[in-house]
Short mmCIF file of C-alpha atoms and ligand atoms in Angstrom, two decimals:
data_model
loop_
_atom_site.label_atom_id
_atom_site.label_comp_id
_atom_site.label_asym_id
_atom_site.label_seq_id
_atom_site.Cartn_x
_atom_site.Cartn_y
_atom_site.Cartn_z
CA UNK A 368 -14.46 7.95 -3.07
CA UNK A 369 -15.39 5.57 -0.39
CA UNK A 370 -12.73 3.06 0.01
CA UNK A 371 -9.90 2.48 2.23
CA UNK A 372 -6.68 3.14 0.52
CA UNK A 373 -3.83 0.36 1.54
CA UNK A 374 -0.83 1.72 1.76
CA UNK A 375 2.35 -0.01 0.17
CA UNK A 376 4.51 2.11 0.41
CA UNK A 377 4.16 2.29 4.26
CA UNK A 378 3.75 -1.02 4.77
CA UNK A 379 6.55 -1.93 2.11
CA UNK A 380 8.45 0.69 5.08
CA UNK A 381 7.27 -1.27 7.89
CA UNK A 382 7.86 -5.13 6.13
CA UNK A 383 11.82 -3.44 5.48
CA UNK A 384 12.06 -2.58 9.16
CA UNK A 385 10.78 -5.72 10.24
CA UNK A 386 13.72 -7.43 8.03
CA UNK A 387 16.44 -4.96 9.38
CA UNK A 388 15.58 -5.54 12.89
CA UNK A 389 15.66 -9.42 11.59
CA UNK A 390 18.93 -8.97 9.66
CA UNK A 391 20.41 -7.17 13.05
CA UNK A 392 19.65 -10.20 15.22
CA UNK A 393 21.54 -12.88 12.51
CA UNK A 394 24.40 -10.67 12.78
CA UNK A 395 25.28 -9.78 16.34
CA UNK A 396 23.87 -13.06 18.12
CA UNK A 397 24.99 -15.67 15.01
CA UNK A 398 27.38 -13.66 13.52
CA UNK A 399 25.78 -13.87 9.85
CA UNK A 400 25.11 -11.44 7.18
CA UNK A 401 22.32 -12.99 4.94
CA UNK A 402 23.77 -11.73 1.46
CA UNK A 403 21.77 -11.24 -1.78
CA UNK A 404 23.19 -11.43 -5.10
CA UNK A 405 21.68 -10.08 -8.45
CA UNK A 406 22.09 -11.07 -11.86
CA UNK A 407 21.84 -9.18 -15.06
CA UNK A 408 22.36 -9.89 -18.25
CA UNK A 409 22.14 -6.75 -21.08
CA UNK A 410 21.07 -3.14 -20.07
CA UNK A 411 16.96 -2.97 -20.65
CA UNK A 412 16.71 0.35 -18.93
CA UNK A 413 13.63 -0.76 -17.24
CA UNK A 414 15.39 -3.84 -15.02
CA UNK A 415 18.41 -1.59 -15.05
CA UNK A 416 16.03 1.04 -11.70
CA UNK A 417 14.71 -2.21 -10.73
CA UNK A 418 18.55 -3.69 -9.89
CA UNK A 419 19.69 -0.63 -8.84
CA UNK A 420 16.89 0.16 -6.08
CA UNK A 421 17.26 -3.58 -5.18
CA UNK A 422 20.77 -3.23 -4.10
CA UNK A 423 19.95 0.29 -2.78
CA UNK A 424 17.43 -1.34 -0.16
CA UNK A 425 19.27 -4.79 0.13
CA UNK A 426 22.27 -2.41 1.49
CA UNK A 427 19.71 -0.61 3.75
CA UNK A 428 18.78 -3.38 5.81
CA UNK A 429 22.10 -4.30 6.51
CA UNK A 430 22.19 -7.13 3.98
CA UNK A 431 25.66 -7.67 1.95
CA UNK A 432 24.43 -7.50 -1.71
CA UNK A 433 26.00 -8.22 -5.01
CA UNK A 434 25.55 -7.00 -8.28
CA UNK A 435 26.63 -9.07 -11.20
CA UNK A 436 26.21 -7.30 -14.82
CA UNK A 437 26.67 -8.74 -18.07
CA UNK A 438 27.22 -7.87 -21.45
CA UNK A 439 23.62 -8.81 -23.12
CA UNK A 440 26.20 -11.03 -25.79
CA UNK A 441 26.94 -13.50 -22.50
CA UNK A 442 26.48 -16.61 -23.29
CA UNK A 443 23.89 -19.26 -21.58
CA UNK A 444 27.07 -21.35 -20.41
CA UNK A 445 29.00 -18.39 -18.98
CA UNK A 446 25.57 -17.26 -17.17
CA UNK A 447 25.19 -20.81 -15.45
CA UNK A 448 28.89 -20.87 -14.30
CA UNK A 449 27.97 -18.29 -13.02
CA UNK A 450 25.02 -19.25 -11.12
CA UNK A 451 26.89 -22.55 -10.38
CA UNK A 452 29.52 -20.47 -8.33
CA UNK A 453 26.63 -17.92 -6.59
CA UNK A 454 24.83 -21.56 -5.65
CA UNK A 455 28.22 -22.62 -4.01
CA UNK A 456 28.74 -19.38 -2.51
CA UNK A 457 28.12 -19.48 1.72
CA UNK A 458 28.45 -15.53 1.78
CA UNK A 459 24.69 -15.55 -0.56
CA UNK A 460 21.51 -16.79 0.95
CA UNK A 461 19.36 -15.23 -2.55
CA UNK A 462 20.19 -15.35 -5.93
CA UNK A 463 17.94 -13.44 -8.19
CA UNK A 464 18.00 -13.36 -12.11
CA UNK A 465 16.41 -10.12 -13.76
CA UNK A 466 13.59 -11.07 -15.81
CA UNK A 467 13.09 -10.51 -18.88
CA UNK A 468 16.34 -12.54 -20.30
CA UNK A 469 17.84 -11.52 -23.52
CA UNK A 470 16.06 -13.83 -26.54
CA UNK A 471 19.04 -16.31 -26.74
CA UNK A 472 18.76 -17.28 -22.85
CA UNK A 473 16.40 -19.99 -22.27
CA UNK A 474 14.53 -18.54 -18.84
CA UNK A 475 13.39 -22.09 -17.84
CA UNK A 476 16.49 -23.49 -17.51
CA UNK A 477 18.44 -21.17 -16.15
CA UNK A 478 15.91 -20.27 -13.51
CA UNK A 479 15.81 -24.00 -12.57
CA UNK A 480 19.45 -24.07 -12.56
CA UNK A 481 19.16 -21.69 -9.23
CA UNK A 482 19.36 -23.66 -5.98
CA UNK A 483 15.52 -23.66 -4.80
CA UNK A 484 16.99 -22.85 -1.01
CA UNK A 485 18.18 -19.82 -2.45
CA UNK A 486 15.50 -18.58 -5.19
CA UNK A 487 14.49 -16.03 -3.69
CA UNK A 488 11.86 -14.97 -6.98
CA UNK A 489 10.09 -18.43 -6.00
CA UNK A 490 10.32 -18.92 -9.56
CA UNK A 491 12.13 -22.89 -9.34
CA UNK A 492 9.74 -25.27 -10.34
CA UNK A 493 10.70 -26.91 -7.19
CA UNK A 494 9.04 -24.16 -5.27
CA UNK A 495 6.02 -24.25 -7.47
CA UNK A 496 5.65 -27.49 -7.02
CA UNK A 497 6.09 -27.10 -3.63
CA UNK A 498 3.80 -23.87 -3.02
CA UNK A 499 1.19 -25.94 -5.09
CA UNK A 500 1.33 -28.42 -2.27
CA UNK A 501 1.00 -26.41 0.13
CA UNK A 502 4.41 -27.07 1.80
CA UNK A 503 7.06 -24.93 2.67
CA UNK A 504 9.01 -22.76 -0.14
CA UNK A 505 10.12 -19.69 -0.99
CA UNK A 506 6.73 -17.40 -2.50
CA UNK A 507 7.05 -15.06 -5.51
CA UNK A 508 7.51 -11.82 -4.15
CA UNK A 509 4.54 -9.48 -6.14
CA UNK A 510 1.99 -12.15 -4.78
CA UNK A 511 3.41 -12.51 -1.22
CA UNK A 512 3.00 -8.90 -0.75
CA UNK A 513 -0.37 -8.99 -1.69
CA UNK A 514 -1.22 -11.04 0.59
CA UNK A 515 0.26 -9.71 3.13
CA UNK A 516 -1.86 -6.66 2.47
CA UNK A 517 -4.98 -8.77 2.50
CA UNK A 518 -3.55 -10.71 5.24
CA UNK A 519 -3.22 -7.32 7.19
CA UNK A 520 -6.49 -5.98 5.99
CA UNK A 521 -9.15 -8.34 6.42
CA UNK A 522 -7.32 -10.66 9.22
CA UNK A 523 -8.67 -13.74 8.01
CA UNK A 524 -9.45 -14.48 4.09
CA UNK A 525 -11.30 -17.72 5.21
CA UNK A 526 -14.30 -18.09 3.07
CA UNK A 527 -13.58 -15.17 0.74
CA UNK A 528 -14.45 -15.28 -2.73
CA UNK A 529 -11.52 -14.30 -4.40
CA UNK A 530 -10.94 -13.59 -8.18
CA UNK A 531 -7.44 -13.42 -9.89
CA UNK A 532 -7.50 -11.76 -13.38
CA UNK A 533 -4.17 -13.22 -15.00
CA UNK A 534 -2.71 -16.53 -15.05
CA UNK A 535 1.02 -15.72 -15.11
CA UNK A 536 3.45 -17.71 -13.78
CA UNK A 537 5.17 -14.82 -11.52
CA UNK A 538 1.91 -13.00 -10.33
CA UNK A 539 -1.40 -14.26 -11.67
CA UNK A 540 -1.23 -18.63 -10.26
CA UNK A 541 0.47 -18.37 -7.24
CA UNK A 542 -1.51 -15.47 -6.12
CA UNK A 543 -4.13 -18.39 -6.51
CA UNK A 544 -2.44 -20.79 -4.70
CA UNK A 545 -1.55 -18.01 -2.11
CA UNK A 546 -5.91 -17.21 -2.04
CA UNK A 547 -6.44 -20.80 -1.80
CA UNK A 548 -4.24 -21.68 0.95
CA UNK A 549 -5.92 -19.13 3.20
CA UNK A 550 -8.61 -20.90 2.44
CA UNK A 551 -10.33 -18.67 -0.21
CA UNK A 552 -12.59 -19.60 -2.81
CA UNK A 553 -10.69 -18.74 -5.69
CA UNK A 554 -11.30 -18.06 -9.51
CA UNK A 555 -8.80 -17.67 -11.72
CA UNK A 556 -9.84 -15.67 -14.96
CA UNK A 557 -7.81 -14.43 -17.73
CA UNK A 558 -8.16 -13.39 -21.63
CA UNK A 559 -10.82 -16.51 -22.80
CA UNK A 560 -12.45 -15.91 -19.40
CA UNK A 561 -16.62 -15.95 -20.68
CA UNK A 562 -18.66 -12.93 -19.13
CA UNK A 563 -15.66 -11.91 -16.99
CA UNK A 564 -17.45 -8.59 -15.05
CA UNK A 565 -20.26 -11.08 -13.69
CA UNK A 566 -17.44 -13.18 -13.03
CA UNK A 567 -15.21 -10.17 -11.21
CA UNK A 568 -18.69 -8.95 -9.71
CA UNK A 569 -18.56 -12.44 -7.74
CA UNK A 570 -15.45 -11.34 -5.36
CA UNK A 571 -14.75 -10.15 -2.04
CA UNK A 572 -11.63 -9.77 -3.25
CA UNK A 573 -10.07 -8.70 -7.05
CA UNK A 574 -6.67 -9.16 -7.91
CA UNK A 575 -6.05 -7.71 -11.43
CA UNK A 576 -2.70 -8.64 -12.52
CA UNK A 577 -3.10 -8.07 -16.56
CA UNK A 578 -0.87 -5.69 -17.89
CA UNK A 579 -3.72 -3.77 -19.64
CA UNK A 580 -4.14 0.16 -18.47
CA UNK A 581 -7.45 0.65 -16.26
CA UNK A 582 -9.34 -2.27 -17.48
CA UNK A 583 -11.40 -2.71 -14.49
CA UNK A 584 -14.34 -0.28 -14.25
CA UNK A 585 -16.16 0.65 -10.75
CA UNK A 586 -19.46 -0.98 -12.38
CA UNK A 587 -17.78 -4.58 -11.94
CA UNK A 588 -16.70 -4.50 -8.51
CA UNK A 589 -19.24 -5.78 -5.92
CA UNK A 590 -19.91 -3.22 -3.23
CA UNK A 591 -17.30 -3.15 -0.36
CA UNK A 592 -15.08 -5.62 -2.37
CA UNK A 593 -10.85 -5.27 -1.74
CA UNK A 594 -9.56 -4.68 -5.11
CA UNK A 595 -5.39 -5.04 -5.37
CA UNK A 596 -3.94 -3.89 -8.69
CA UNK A 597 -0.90 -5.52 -9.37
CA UNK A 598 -0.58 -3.88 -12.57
CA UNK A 599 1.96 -1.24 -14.02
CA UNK A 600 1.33 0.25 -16.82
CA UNK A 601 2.99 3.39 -18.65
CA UNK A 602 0.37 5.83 -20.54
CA UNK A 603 0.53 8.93 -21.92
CA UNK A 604 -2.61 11.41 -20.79
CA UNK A 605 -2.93 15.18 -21.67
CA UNK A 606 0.80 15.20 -23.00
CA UNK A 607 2.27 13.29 -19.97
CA UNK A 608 3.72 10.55 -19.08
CA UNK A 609 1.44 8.86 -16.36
CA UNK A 610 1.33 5.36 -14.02
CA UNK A 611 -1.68 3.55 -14.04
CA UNK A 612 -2.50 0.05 -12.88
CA UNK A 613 -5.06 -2.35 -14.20
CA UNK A 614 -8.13 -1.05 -12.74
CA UNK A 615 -9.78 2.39 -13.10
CA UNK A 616 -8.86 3.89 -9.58
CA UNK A 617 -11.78 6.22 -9.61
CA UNK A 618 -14.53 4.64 -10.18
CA UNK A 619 -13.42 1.37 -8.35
CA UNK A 620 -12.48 3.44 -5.24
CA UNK A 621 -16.40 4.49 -5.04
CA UNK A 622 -17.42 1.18 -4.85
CA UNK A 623 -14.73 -1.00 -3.21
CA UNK A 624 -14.19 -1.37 0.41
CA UNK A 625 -10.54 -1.13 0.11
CA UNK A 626 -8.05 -0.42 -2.66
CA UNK A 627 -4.57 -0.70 -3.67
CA UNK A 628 -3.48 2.72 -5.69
CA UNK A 629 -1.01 2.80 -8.22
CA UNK A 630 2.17 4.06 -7.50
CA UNK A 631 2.08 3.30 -4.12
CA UNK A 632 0.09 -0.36 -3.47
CA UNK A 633 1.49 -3.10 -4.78
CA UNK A 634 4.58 -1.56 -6.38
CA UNK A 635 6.49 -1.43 -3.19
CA UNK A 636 5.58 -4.42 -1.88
CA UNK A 637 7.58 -6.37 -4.61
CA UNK A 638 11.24 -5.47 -3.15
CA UNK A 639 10.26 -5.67 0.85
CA UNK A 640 9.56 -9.13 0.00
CA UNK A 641 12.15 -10.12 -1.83
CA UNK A 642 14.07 -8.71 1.00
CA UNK A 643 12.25 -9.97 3.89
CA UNK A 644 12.52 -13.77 1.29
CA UNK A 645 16.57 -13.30 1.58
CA UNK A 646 16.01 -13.37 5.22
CA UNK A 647 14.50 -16.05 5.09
CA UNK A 648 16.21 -18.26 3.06
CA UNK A 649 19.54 -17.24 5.19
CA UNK A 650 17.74 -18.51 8.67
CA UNK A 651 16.47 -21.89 6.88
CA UNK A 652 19.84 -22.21 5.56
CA UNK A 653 21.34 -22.24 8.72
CA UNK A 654 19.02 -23.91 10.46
CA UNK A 655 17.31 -21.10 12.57
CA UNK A 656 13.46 -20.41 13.62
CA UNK A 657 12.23 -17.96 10.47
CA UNK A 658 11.05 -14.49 11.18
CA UNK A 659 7.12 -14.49 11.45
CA UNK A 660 5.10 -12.54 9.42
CA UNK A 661 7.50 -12.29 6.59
CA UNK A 662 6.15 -15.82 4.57
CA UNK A 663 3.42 -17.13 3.51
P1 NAP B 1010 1.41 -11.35 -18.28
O1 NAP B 1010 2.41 -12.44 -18.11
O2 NAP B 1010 1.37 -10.58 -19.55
O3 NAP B 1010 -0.04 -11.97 -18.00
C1 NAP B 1010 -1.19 -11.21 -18.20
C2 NAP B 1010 -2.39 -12.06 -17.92
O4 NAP B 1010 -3.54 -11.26 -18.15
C3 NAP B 1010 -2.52 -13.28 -18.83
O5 NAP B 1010 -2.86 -14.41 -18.07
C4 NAP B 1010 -3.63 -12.91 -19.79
O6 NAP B 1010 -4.47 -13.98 -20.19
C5 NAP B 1010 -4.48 -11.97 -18.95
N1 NAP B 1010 -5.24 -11.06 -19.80
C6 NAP B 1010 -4.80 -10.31 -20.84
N2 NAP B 1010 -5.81 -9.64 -21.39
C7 NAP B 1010 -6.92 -9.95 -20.68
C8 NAP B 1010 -8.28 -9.58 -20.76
N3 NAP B 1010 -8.71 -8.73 -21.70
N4 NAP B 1010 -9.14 -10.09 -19.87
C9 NAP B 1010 -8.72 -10.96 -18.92
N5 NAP B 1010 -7.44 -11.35 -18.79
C10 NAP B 1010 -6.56 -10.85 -19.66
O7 NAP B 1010 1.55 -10.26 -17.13
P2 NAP B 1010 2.16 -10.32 -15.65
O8 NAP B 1010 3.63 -10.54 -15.75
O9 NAP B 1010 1.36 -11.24 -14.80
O10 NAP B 1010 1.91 -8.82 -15.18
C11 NAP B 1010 0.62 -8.27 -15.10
C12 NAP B 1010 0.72 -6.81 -14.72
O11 NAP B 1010 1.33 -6.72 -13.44
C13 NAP B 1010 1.59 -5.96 -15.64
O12 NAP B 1010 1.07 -4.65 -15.69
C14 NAP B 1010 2.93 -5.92 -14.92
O13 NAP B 1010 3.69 -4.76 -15.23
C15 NAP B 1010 2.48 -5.89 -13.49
N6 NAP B 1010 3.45 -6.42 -12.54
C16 NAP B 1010 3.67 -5.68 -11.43
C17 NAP B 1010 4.55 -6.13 -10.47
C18 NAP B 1010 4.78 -5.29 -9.24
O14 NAP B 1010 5.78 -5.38 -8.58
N7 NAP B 1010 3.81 -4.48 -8.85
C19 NAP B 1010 5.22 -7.34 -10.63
C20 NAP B 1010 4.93 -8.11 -11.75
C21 NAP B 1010 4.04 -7.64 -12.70
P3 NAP B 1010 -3.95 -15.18 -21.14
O15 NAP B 1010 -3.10 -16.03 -20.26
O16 NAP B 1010 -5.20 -15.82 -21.57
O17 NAP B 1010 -3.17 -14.53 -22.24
#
């Protein structure tokens, strides 16, 4: 193995410090507590860890969270009261909705139903629209992270050539958007992508956010590359249970310059900015200078 490892979950460590020390500041010289409330709805055991170490680490950096769970049965209405009051709420600068919502819930609309000041996913159309401009907004968490790791890693991406491989909504185009404002030559590629390893063989940088278990063989990553694997994904090898990401770590790690593992990369990353977003969102909404380093 030749590549660099990038460490997540230390940097994840040092992103959460950075907030604490933020949170700290808001609260003895303003006298705020930027507050983060979660949604949700039904018991997928899944988001129920991801909630749970949420509020874990929201609590950690001295944030006030809130957890609100409902019965999966809860109706759309009773869900965007309940947004409605969380929207009117001073005490919460973040509202977040666990993804996936139960099949009755229409996702659109009650994600757009979230005050864009306070959506902290960056999931608002509103903040689409607005990261697609290239204006200020809050940034979907899994992407921001990753570039902050690229950020950190290669200083500046100017002139990259950077390949995406997904087109999601949450990870996949505004990792593009992210690429492209930091002035990276970006391709986006996905499943009707034609020839896609000459295509991946292209980058400086490979972000493979598919959802398909070690896809990505050594053999299409150009030499000294940065490859960051956004993906999770839950196998089964010689009897055990196992996480792997989206790109084969071994073989990529003896080409690439640097790599992302998985656990470890990109994993953490996801809840240090969501955090580091609440903080955020709670100095814009009260009209104070945003911590640097924590935004796109
Ligand atoms: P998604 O919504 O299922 O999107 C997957 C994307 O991959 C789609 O755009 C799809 O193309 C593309 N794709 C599928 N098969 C392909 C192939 N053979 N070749 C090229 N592209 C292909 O997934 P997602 O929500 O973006 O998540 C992707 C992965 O990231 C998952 O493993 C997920 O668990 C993980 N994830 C991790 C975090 C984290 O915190 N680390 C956060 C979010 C997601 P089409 O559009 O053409 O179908």
């Amino acid at each position: 193995m030749s590549a660099q490892i990038i460490d997540g979950k230390a940097f994840a460590a040092k992103v959460r410090s950075q907030v604490g020390e933020h949170v700290a500041v808001l609260k003895d010289k303003h006298g705020i507590t930027p507050g983060l409330a979660v949604v949700l709805v039904g018991e997928d055991p899944a988001s129920q860890v991801y909630v749970r170490s949420k509020g874990k680490m929201t609590v950690e950096v001295g944030m006030k969270s809130v957890e609100h769970k409902l019965d999966v049965e809860t109706s759309e209405a009773d869900l965007l009261a309940l947004i409605d009051q969380l929207n009117n709420d001073a005490s919460i600068h973040g509202i977040l909705v666990q993804l996936p919502l139960p099949g009755h819930l229409d996702e659109d609309l009650v994600i757009n139903s979230i005050n864009p000041a306070k959506d902290v996913d960056g999931f608002h159309i509103s903040n689409v629209g607005l990261l697609g401009t290239g204006q200020k907004s809050m940034v979907p968490c899994t992407p921001l992270g990753c570039l902050m790791m690229l950020r950190e890693h290669h200083g500046s991406l100017s002139g990259l050539d950077a390949v995406v491989i997904g087109r999601s909504n949450i990870v996949g185009k505004p990792m593009a958007q992210l690429l492209l404002g930091d002035s990276c030559t970006v391709t986006i590629a996905h499943s009707r992508t034609k020839d896609l390893p000459d295509v991946v063989r292209r980058a400086d940088i490979v972000v493979a956010a598919v959802g398909r278990p070690e896809m990505v063989p050594g053999d299409w990553i150009k030499k000294g590359a940065t490859v960051i694997d956004v993906g999770i994904n839950r196998i089964e090898r010689d009897g055990k249970n196992k996480l792997v990401g989206d790109v084969d770590f071994a073989s990529c790690a003896d080409v690439a310059g640097a790599i992302t593992p998985v656990p470890g990369g990109v994993g953490p990353m996801t809840i240090a900015c969501l955090l580091a977003n609440t903080v955020t969102a709670c100095c814009r909404a009260n009209g104070l200078p945003e911590p640097e380093g924590l935004t796109a």
